[in-house]
PDB file of C-alpha atoms in Angstrom:
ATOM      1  CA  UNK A   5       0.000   0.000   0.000  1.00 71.00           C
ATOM      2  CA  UNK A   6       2.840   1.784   0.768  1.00 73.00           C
ATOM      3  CA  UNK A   7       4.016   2.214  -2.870  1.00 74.00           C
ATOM      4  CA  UNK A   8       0.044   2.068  -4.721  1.00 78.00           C
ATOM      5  CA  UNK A   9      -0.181   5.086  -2.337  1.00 81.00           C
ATOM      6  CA  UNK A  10       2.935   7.036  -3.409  1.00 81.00           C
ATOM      7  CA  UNK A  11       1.624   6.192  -7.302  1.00 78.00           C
ATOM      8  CA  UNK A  12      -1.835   7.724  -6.790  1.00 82.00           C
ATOM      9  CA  UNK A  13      -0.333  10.707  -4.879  1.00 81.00           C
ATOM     10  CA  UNK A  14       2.253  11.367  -7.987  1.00 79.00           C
ATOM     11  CA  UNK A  15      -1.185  11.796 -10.314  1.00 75.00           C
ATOM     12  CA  UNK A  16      -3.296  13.827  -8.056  1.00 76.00           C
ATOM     13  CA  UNK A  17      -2.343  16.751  -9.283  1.00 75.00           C
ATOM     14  CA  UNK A  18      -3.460  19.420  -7.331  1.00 77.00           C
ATOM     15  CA  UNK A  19      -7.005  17.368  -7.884  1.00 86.00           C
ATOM     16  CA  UNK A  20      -8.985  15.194  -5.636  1.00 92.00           C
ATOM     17  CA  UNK A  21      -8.131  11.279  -5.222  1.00 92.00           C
ATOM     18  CA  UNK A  22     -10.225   9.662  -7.811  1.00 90.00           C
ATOM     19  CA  UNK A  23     -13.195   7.199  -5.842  1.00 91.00           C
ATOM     20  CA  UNK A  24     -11.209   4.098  -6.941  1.00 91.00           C
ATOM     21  CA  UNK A  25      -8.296   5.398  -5.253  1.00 90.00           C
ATOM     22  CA  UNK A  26     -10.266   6.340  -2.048  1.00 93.00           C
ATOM     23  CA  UNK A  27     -11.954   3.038  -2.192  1.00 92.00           C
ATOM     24  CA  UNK A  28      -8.374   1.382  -2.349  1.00 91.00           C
ATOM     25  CA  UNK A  29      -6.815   2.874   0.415  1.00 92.00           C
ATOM     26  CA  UNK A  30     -10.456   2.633   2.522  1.00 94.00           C
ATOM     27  CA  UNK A  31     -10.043  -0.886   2.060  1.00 93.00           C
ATOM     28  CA  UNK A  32      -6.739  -1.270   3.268  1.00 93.00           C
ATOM     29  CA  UNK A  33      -7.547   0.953   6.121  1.00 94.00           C
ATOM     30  CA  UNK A  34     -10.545  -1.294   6.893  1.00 95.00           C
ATOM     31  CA  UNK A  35      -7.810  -4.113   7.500  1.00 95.00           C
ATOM     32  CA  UNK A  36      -5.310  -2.714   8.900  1.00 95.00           C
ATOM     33  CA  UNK A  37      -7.062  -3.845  12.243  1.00 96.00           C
ATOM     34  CA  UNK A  38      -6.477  -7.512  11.269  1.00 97.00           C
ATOM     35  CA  UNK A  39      -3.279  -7.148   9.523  1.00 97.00           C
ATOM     36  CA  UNK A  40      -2.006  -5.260  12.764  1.00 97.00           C
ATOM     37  CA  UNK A  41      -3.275  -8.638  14.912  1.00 97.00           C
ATOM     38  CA  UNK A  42      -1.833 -10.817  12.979  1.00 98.00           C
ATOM     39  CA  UNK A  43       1.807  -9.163  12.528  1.00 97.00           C
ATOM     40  CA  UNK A  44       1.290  -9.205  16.576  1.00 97.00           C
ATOM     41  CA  UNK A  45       0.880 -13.294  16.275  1.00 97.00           C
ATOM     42  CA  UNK A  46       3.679 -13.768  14.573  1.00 97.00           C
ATOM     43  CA  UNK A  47       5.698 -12.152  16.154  1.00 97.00           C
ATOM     44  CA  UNK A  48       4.907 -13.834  19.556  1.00 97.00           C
ATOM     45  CA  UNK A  49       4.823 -17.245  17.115  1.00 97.00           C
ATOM     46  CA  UNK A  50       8.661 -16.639  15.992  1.00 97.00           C
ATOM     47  CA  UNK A  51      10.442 -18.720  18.187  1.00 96.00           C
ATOM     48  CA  UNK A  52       7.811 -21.765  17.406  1.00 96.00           C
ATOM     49  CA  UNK A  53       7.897 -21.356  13.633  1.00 96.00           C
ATOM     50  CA  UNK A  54      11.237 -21.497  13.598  1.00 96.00           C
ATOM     51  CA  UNK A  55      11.863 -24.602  15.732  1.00 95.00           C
ATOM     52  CA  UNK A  56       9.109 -26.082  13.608  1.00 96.00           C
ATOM     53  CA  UNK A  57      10.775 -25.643  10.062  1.00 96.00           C
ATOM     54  CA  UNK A  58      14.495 -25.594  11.441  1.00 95.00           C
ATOM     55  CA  UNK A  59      13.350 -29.244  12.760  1.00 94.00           C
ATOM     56  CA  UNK A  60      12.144 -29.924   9.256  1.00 93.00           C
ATOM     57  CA  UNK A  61      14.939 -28.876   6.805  1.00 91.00           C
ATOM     58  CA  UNK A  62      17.016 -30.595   9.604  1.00 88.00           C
ATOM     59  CA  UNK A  63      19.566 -27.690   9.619  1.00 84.00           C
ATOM     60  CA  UNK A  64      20.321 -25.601  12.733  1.00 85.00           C
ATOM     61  CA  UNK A  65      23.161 -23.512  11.215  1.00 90.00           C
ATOM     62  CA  UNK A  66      23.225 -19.687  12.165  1.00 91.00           C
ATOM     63  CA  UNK A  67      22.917 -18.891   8.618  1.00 91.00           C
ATOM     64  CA  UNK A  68      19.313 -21.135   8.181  1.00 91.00           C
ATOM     65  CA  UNK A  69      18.212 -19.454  11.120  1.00 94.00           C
ATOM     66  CA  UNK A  70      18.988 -16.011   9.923  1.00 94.00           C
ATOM     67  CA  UNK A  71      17.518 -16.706   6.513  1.00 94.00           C
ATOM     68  CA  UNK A  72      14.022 -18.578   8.087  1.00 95.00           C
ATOM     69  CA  UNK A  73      13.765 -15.627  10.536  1.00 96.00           C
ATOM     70  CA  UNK A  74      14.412 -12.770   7.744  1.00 95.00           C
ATOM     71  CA  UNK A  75      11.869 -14.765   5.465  1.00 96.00           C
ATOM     72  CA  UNK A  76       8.920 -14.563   8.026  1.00 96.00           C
ATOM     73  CA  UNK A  77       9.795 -11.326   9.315  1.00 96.00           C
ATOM     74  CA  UNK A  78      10.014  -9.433   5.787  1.00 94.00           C
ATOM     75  CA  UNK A  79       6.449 -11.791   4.998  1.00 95.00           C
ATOM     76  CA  UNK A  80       4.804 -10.055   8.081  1.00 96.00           C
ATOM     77  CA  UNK A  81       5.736  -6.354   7.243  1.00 94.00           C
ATOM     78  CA  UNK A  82       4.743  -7.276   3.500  1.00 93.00           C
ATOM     79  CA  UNK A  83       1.367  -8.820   4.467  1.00 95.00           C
ATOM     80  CA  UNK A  84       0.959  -5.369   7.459  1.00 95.00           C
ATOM     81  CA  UNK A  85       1.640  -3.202   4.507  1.00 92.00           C
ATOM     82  CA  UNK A  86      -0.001  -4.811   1.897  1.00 92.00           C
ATOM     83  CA  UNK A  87       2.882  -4.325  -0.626  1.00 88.00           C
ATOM     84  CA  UNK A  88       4.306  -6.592  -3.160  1.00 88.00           C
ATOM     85  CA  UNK A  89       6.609  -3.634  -4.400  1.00 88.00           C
ATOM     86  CA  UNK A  90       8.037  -3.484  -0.854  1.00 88.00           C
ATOM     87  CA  UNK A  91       8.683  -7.323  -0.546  1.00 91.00           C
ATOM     88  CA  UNK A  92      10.247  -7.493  -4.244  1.00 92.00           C
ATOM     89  CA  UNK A  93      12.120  -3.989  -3.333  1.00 89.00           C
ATOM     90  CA  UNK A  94      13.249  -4.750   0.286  1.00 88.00           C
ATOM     91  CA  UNK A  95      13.706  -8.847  -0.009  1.00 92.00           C
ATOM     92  CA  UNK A  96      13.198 -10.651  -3.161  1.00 94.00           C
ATOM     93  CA  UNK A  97      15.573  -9.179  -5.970  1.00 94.00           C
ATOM     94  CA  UNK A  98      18.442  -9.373  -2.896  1.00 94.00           C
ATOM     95  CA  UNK A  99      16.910 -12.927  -1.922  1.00 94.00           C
ATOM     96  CA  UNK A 100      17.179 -14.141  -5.199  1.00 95.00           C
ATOM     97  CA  UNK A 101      20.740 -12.703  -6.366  1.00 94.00           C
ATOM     98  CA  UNK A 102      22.138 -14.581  -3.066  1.00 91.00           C
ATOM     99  CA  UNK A 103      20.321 -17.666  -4.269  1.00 92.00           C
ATOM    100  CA  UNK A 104      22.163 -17.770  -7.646  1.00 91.00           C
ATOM    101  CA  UNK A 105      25.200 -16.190  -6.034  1.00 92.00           C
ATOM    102  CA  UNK A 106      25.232 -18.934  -4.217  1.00 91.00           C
ATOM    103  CA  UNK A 107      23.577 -21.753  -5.380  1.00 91.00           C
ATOM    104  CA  UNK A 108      21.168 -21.689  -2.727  1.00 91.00           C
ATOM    105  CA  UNK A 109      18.044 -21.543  -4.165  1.00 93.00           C
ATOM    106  CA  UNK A 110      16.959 -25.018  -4.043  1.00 92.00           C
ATOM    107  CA  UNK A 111      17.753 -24.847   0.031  1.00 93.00           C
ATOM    108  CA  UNK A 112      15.768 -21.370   0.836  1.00 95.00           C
ATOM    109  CA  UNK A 113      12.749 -22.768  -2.022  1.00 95.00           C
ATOM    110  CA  UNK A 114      12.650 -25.892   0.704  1.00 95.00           C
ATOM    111  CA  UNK A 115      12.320 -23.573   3.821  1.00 95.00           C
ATOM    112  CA  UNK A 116       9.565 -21.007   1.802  1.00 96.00           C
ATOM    113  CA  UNK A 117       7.492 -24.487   1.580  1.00 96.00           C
ATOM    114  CA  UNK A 118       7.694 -25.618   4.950  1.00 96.00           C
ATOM    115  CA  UNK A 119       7.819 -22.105   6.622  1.00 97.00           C
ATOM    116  CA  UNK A 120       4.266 -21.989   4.684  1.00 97.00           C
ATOM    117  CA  UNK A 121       3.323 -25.087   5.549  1.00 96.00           C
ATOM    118  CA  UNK A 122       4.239 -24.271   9.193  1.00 97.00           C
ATOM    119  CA  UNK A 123       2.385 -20.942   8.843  1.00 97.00           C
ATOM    120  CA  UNK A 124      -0.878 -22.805   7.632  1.00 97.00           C
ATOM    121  CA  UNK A 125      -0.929 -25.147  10.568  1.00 96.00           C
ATOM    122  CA  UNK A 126      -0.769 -22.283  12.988  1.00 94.00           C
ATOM    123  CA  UNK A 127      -2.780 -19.908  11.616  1.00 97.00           C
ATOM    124  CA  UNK A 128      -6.766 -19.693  11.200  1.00 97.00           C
ATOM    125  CA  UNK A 129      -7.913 -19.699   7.516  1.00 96.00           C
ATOM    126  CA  UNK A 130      -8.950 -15.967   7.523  1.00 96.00           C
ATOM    127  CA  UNK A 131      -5.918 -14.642   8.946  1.00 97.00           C
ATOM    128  CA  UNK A 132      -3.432 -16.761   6.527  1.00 97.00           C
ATOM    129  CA  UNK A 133      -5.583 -15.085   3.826  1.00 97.00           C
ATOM    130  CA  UNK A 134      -3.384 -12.284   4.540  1.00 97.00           C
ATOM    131  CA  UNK A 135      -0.049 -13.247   4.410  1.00 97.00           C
ATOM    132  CA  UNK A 136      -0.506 -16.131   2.030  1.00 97.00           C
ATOM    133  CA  UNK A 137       0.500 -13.853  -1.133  1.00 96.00           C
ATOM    134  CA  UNK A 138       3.386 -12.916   0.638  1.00 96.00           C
ATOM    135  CA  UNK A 139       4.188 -16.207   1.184  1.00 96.00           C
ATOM    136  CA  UNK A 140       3.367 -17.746  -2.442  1.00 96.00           C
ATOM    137  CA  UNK A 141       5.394 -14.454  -4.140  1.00 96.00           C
ATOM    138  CA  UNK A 142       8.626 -15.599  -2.247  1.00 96.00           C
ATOM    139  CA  UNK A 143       8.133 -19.616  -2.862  1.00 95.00           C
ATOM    140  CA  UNK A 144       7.790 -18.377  -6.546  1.00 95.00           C
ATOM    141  CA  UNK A 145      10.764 -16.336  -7.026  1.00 94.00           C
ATOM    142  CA  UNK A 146      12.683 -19.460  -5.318  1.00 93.00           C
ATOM    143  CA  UNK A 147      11.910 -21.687  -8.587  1.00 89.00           C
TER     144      UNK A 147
ATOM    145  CA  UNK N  18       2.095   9.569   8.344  1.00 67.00           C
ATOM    146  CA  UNK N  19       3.649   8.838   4.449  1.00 70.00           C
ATOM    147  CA  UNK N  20       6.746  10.258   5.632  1.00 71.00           C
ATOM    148  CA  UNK N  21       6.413   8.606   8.606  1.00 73.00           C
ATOM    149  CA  UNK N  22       5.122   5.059   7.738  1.00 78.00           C
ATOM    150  CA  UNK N  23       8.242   5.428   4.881  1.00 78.00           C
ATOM    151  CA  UNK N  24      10.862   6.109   7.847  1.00 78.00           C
ATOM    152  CA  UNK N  25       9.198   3.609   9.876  1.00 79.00           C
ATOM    153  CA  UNK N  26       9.256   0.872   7.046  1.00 78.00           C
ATOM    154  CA  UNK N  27      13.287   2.199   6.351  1.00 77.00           C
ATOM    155  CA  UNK N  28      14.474   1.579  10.045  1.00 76.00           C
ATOM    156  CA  UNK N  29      12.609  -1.826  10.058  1.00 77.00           C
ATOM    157  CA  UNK N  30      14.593  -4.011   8.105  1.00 76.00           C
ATOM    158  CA  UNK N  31      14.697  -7.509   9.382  1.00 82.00           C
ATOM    159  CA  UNK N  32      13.226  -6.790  12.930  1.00 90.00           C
ATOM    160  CA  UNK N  33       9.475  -6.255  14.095  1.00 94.00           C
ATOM    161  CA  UNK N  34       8.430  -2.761  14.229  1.00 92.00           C
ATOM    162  CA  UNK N  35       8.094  -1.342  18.170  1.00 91.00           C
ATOM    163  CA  UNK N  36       4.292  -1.615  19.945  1.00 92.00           C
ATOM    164  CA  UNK N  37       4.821   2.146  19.894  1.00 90.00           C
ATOM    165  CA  UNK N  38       5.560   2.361  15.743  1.00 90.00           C
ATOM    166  CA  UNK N  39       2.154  -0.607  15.502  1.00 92.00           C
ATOM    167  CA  UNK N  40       0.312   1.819  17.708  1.00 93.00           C
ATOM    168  CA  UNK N  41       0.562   4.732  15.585  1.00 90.00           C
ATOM    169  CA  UNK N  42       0.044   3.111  12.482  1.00 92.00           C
ATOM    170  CA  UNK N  43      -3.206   1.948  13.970  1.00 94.00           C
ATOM    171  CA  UNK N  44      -4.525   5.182  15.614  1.00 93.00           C
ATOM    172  CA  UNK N  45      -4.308   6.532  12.136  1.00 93.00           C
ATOM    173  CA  UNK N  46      -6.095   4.115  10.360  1.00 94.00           C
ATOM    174  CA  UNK N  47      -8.705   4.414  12.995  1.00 94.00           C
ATOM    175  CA  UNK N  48      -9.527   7.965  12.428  1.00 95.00           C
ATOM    176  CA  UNK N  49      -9.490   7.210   8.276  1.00 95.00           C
ATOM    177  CA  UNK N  50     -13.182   6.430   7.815  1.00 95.00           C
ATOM    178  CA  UNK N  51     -13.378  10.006   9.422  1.00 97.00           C
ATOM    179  CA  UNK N  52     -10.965  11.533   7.557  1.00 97.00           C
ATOM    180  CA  UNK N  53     -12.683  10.371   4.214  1.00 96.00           C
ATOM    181  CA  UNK N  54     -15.594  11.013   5.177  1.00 97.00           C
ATOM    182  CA  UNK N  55     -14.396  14.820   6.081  1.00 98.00           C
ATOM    183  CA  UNK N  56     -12.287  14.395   2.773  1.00 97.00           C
ATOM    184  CA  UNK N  57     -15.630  13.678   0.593  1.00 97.00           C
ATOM    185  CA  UNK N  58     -17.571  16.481   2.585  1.00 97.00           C
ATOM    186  CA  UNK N  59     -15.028  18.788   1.346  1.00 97.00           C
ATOM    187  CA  UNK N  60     -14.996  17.771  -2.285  1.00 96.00           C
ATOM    188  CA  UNK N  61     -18.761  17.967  -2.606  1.00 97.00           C
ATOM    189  CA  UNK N  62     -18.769  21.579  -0.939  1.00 97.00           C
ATOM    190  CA  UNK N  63     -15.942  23.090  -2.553  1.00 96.00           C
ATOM    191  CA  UNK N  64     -17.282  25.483  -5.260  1.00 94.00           C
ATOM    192  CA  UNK N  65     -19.719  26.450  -2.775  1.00 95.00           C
ATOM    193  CA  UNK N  66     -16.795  26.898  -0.300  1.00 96.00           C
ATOM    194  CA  UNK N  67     -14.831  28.469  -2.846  1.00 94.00           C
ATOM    195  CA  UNK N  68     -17.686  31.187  -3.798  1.00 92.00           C
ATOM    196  CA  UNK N  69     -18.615  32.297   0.010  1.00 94.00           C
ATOM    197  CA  UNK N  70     -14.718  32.917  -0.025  1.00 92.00           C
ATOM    198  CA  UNK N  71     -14.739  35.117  -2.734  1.00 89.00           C
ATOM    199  CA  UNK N  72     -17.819  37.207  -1.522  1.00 89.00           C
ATOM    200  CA  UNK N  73     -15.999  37.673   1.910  1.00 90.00           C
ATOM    201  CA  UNK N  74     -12.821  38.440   0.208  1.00 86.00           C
ATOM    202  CA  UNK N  75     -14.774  41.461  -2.107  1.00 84.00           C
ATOM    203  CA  UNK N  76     -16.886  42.168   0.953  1.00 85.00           C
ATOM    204  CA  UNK N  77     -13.765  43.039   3.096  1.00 82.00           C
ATOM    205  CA  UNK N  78     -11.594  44.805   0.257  1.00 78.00           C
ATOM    206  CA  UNK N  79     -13.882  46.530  -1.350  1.00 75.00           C
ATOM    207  CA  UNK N  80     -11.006  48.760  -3.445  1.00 74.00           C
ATOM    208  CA  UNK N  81     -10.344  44.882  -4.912  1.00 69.00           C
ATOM    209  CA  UNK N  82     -12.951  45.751  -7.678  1.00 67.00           C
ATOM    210  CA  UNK N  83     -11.062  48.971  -8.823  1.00 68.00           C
ATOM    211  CA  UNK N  84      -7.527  47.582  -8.447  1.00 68.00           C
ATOM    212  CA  UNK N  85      -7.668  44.071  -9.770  1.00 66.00           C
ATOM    213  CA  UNK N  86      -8.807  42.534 -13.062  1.00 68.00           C
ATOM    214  CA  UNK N  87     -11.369  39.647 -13.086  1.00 69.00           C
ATOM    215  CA  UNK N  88      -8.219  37.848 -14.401  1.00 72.00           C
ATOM    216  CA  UNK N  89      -6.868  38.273 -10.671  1.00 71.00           C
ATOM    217  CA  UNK N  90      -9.922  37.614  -8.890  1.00 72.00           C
ATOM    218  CA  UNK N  91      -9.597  33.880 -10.958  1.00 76.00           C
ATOM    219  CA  UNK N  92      -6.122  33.450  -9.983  1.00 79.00           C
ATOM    220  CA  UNK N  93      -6.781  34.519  -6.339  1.00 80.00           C
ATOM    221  CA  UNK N  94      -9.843  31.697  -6.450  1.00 81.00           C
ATOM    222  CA  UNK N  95      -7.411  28.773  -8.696  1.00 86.00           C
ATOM    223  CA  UNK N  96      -4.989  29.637  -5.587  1.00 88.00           C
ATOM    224  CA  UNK N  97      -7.578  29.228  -2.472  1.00 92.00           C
ATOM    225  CA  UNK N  98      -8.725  26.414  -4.382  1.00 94.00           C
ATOM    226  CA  UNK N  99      -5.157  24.765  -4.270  1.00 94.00           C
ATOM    227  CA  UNK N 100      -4.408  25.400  -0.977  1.00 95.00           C
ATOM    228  CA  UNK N 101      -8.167  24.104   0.049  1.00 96.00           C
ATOM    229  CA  UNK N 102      -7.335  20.543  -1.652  1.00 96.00           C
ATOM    230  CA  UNK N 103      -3.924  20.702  -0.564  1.00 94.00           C
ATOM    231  CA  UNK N 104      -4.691  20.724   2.838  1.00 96.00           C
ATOM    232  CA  UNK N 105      -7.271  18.368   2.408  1.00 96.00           C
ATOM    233  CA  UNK N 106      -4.945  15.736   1.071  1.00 95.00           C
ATOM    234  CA  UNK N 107      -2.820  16.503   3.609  1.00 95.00           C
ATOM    235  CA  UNK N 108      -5.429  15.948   6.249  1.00 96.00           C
ATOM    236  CA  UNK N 109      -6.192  12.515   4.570  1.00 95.00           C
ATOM    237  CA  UNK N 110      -2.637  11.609   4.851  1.00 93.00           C
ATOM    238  CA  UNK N 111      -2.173  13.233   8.183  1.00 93.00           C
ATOM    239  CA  UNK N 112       0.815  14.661   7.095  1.00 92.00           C
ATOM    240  CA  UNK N 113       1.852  18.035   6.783  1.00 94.00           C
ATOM    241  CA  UNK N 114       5.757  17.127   5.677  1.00 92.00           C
ATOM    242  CA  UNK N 115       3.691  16.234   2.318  1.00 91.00           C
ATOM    243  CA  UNK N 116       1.905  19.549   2.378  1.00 94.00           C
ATOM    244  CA  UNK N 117       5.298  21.130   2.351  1.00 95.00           C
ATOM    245  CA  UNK N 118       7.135  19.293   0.038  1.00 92.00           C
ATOM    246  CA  UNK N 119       4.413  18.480  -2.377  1.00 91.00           C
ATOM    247  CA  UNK N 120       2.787  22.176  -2.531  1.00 93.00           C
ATOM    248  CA  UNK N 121       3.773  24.737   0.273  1.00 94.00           C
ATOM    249  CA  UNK N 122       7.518  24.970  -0.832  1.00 95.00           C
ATOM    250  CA  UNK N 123       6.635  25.212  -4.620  1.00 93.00           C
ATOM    251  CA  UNK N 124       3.921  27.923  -3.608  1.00 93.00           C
ATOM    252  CA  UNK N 125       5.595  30.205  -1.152  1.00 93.00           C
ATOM    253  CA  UNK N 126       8.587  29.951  -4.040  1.00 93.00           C
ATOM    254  CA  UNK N 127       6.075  31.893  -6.886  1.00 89.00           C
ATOM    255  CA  UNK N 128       4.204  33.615  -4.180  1.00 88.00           C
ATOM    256  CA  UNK N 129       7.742  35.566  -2.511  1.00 89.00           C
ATOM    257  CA  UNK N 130       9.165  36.189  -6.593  1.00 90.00           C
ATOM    258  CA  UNK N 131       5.717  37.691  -7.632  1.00 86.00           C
ATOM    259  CA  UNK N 132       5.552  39.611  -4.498  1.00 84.00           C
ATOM    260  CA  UNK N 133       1.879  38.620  -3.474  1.00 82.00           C
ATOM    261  CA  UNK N 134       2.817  36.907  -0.093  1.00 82.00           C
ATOM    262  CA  UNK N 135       0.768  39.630   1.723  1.00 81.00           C
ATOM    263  CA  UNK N 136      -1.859  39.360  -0.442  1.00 80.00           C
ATOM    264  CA  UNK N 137      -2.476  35.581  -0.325  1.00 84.00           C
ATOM    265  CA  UNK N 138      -1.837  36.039   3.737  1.00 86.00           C
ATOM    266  CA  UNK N 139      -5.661  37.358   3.347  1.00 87.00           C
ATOM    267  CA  UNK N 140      -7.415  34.271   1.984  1.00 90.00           C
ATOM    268  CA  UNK N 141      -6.406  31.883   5.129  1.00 94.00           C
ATOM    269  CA  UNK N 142      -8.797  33.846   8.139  1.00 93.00           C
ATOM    270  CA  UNK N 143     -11.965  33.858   5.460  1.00 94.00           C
ATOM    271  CA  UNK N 144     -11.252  30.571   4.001  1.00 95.00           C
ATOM    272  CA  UNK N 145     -11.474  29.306   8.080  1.00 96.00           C
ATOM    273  CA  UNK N 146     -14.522  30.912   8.850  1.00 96.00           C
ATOM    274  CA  UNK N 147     -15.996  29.977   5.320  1.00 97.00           C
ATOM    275  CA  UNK N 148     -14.697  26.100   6.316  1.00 97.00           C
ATOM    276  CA  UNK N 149     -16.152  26.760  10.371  1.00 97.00           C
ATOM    277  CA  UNK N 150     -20.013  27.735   9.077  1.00 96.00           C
ATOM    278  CA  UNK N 151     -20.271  24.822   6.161  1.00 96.00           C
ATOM    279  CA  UNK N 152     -18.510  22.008   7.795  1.00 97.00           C
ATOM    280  CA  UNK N 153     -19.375  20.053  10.973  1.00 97.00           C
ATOM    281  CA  UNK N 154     -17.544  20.892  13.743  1.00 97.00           C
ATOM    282  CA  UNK N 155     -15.405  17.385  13.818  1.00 96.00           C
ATOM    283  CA  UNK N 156     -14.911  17.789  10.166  1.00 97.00           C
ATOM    284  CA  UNK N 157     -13.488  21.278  10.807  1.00 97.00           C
ATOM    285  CA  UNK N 158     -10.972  20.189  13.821  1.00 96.00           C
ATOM    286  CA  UNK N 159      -9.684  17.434  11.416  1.00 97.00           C
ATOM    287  CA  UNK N 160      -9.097  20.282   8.687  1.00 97.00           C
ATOM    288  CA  UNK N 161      -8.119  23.296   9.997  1.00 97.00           C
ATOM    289  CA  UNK N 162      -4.939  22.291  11.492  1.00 97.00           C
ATOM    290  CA  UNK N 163      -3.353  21.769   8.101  1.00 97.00           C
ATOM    291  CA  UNK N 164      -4.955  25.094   7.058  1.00 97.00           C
ATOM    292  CA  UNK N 165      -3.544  26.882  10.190  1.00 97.00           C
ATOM    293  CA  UNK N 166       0.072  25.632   9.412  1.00 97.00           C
ATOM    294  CA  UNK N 167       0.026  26.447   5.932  1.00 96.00           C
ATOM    295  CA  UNK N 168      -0.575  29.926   6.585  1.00 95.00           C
ATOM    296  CA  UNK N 169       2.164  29.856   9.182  1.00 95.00           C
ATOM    297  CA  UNK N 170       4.663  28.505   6.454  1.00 95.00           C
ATOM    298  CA  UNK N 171       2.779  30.988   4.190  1.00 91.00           C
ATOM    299  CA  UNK N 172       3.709  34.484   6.364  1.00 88.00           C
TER     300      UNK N 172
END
């Protein structure tokens, strides 16, 4: 939201927002509620999600912990702000040049899956309904 | 709050924002149905906003009529006008860094080189009372802040 707001301030104009703009940002406003709950959760649900998938890819390296923890902490502030510019701007094209820097993709694609998977089992349906994009967008980039 | 949600979202990477940043992200987006609602209110009154303004403005300086052209009396409306959905966006945003950079720097700029700071000075008191008698009170408290600084950047 973050950057769709920055774009429809740049074409204002001196004019007033258009009503599909004010209806876009209403909209995010109206969730903010939720999204602020559930960025709550997972923080509080860190330490548990990361045992969970660290126990999974059977790794407990410093490095896998760093790069589980980034992962679901750069998914939360995605999902709060509701900004797939932000993740692909703050995470993904960095994510993804250290993948084929260092031939790790295949290893961080495996923790994406299970950190979802993880995420699912924790999480009620209508609150993974927010950060599930986030989620998919960064399993995606991983292929 | 763009300026601050972007400095907020800068200082964040890879930890959890504070309770305190959370908090006031959310106290924002709890006064936005208001703010849109004041933001709508606005849009729908503001050629009638707009022409009150413009009878004060003759009202008070009567000489206006002699001195300037109808050409100026347009201008001096285009301008309240701007500064009315200026500080309207602003208000929306709750941010008055974006009322400066976006508009009050560019404005003060032309208004100091074409020597008319003075006279735009005399829009701001109508344009409040104009903005006091057709909006609700709550609507007005939300808005006139904005308008209140701009003419402080303005003087």
């Amino acid at each position: 939201m973050l950057n769709t707001l920055t774009n429809i301030l740049d074409r204002t104009d001196d004019q007033y927002l258009r009503p599909e703009h004010l209806g876009q940002l209403t909209n995010y406003s109206q969730s903010f509620q939720e999204r602020s709950e559930l960025y709550t959760k997972l923080q509080k649900l860190e330490p548990k999600i990361l045992n969970t998938v660290l126990k999974q890819t059977g790794l407990n390296d410093t490095a896998s912990i760093q790069e589980i923890t980034l992962m679901l902490r750069t998914a939360a502030m995605a999902m709060l702000l509701d900004d797939p510019i932000y993740l692909k701007e703050h995470y993904l094209d960095w994510l993804v040049s250290q993948a084929l820097a260092f031939g790790s993709q295949a290893r961080l694609h495996r923790q994406a899956t299970l950190l979802q998977q993880a995420l699912t089992k924790q999480l009620p349906a209508e609150q993974m309904v927010f950060i599930r994009p986030a989620l998919d967008t960064i399993c995606q980039s991983l292929l | 709050m763009l300026k601050s949600l972007n400095q907020i979202v800068a200082r964040a990477e890879g930890s959890y924002l504070s309770a305190a940043q959370l908090n006031q992200l959310e106290q924002y987006h709890r006064s936005f149905a208001q703010r849109v609602q004041t933001y709508q209110a606005i849009q729908k009154l503001e050629g009638e906003i707009l022409s009150e303004l413009s009878r004060r403005l003759k009202k008070a300086n009567p000489s206006w009529e002699q001195s300037f052209s109808s050409e100026d009396s347009a201008k001096c409306v285009r301008d309240s006008g701007n500064v009315l959905r200026n500080c309207t966006l602003a208000m929306l945003l709750d941010d008055k860094d974006y009322l400066y950079d976006h508009f009050l720097h560019w404005l003060k700029t032309i208004m100091v080189s074409l020597d008319h700071v003075g006279f735009h000075q005399q829009i701001y008191a109508p344009l409040k009372a104009v903005l006091k008698d057709k909006l609700t009170p709550s609507q007005a408290n939300l808005l006139l802040p904005y308008l209140a600084y701009a003419q402080s950047v303005m003087a």
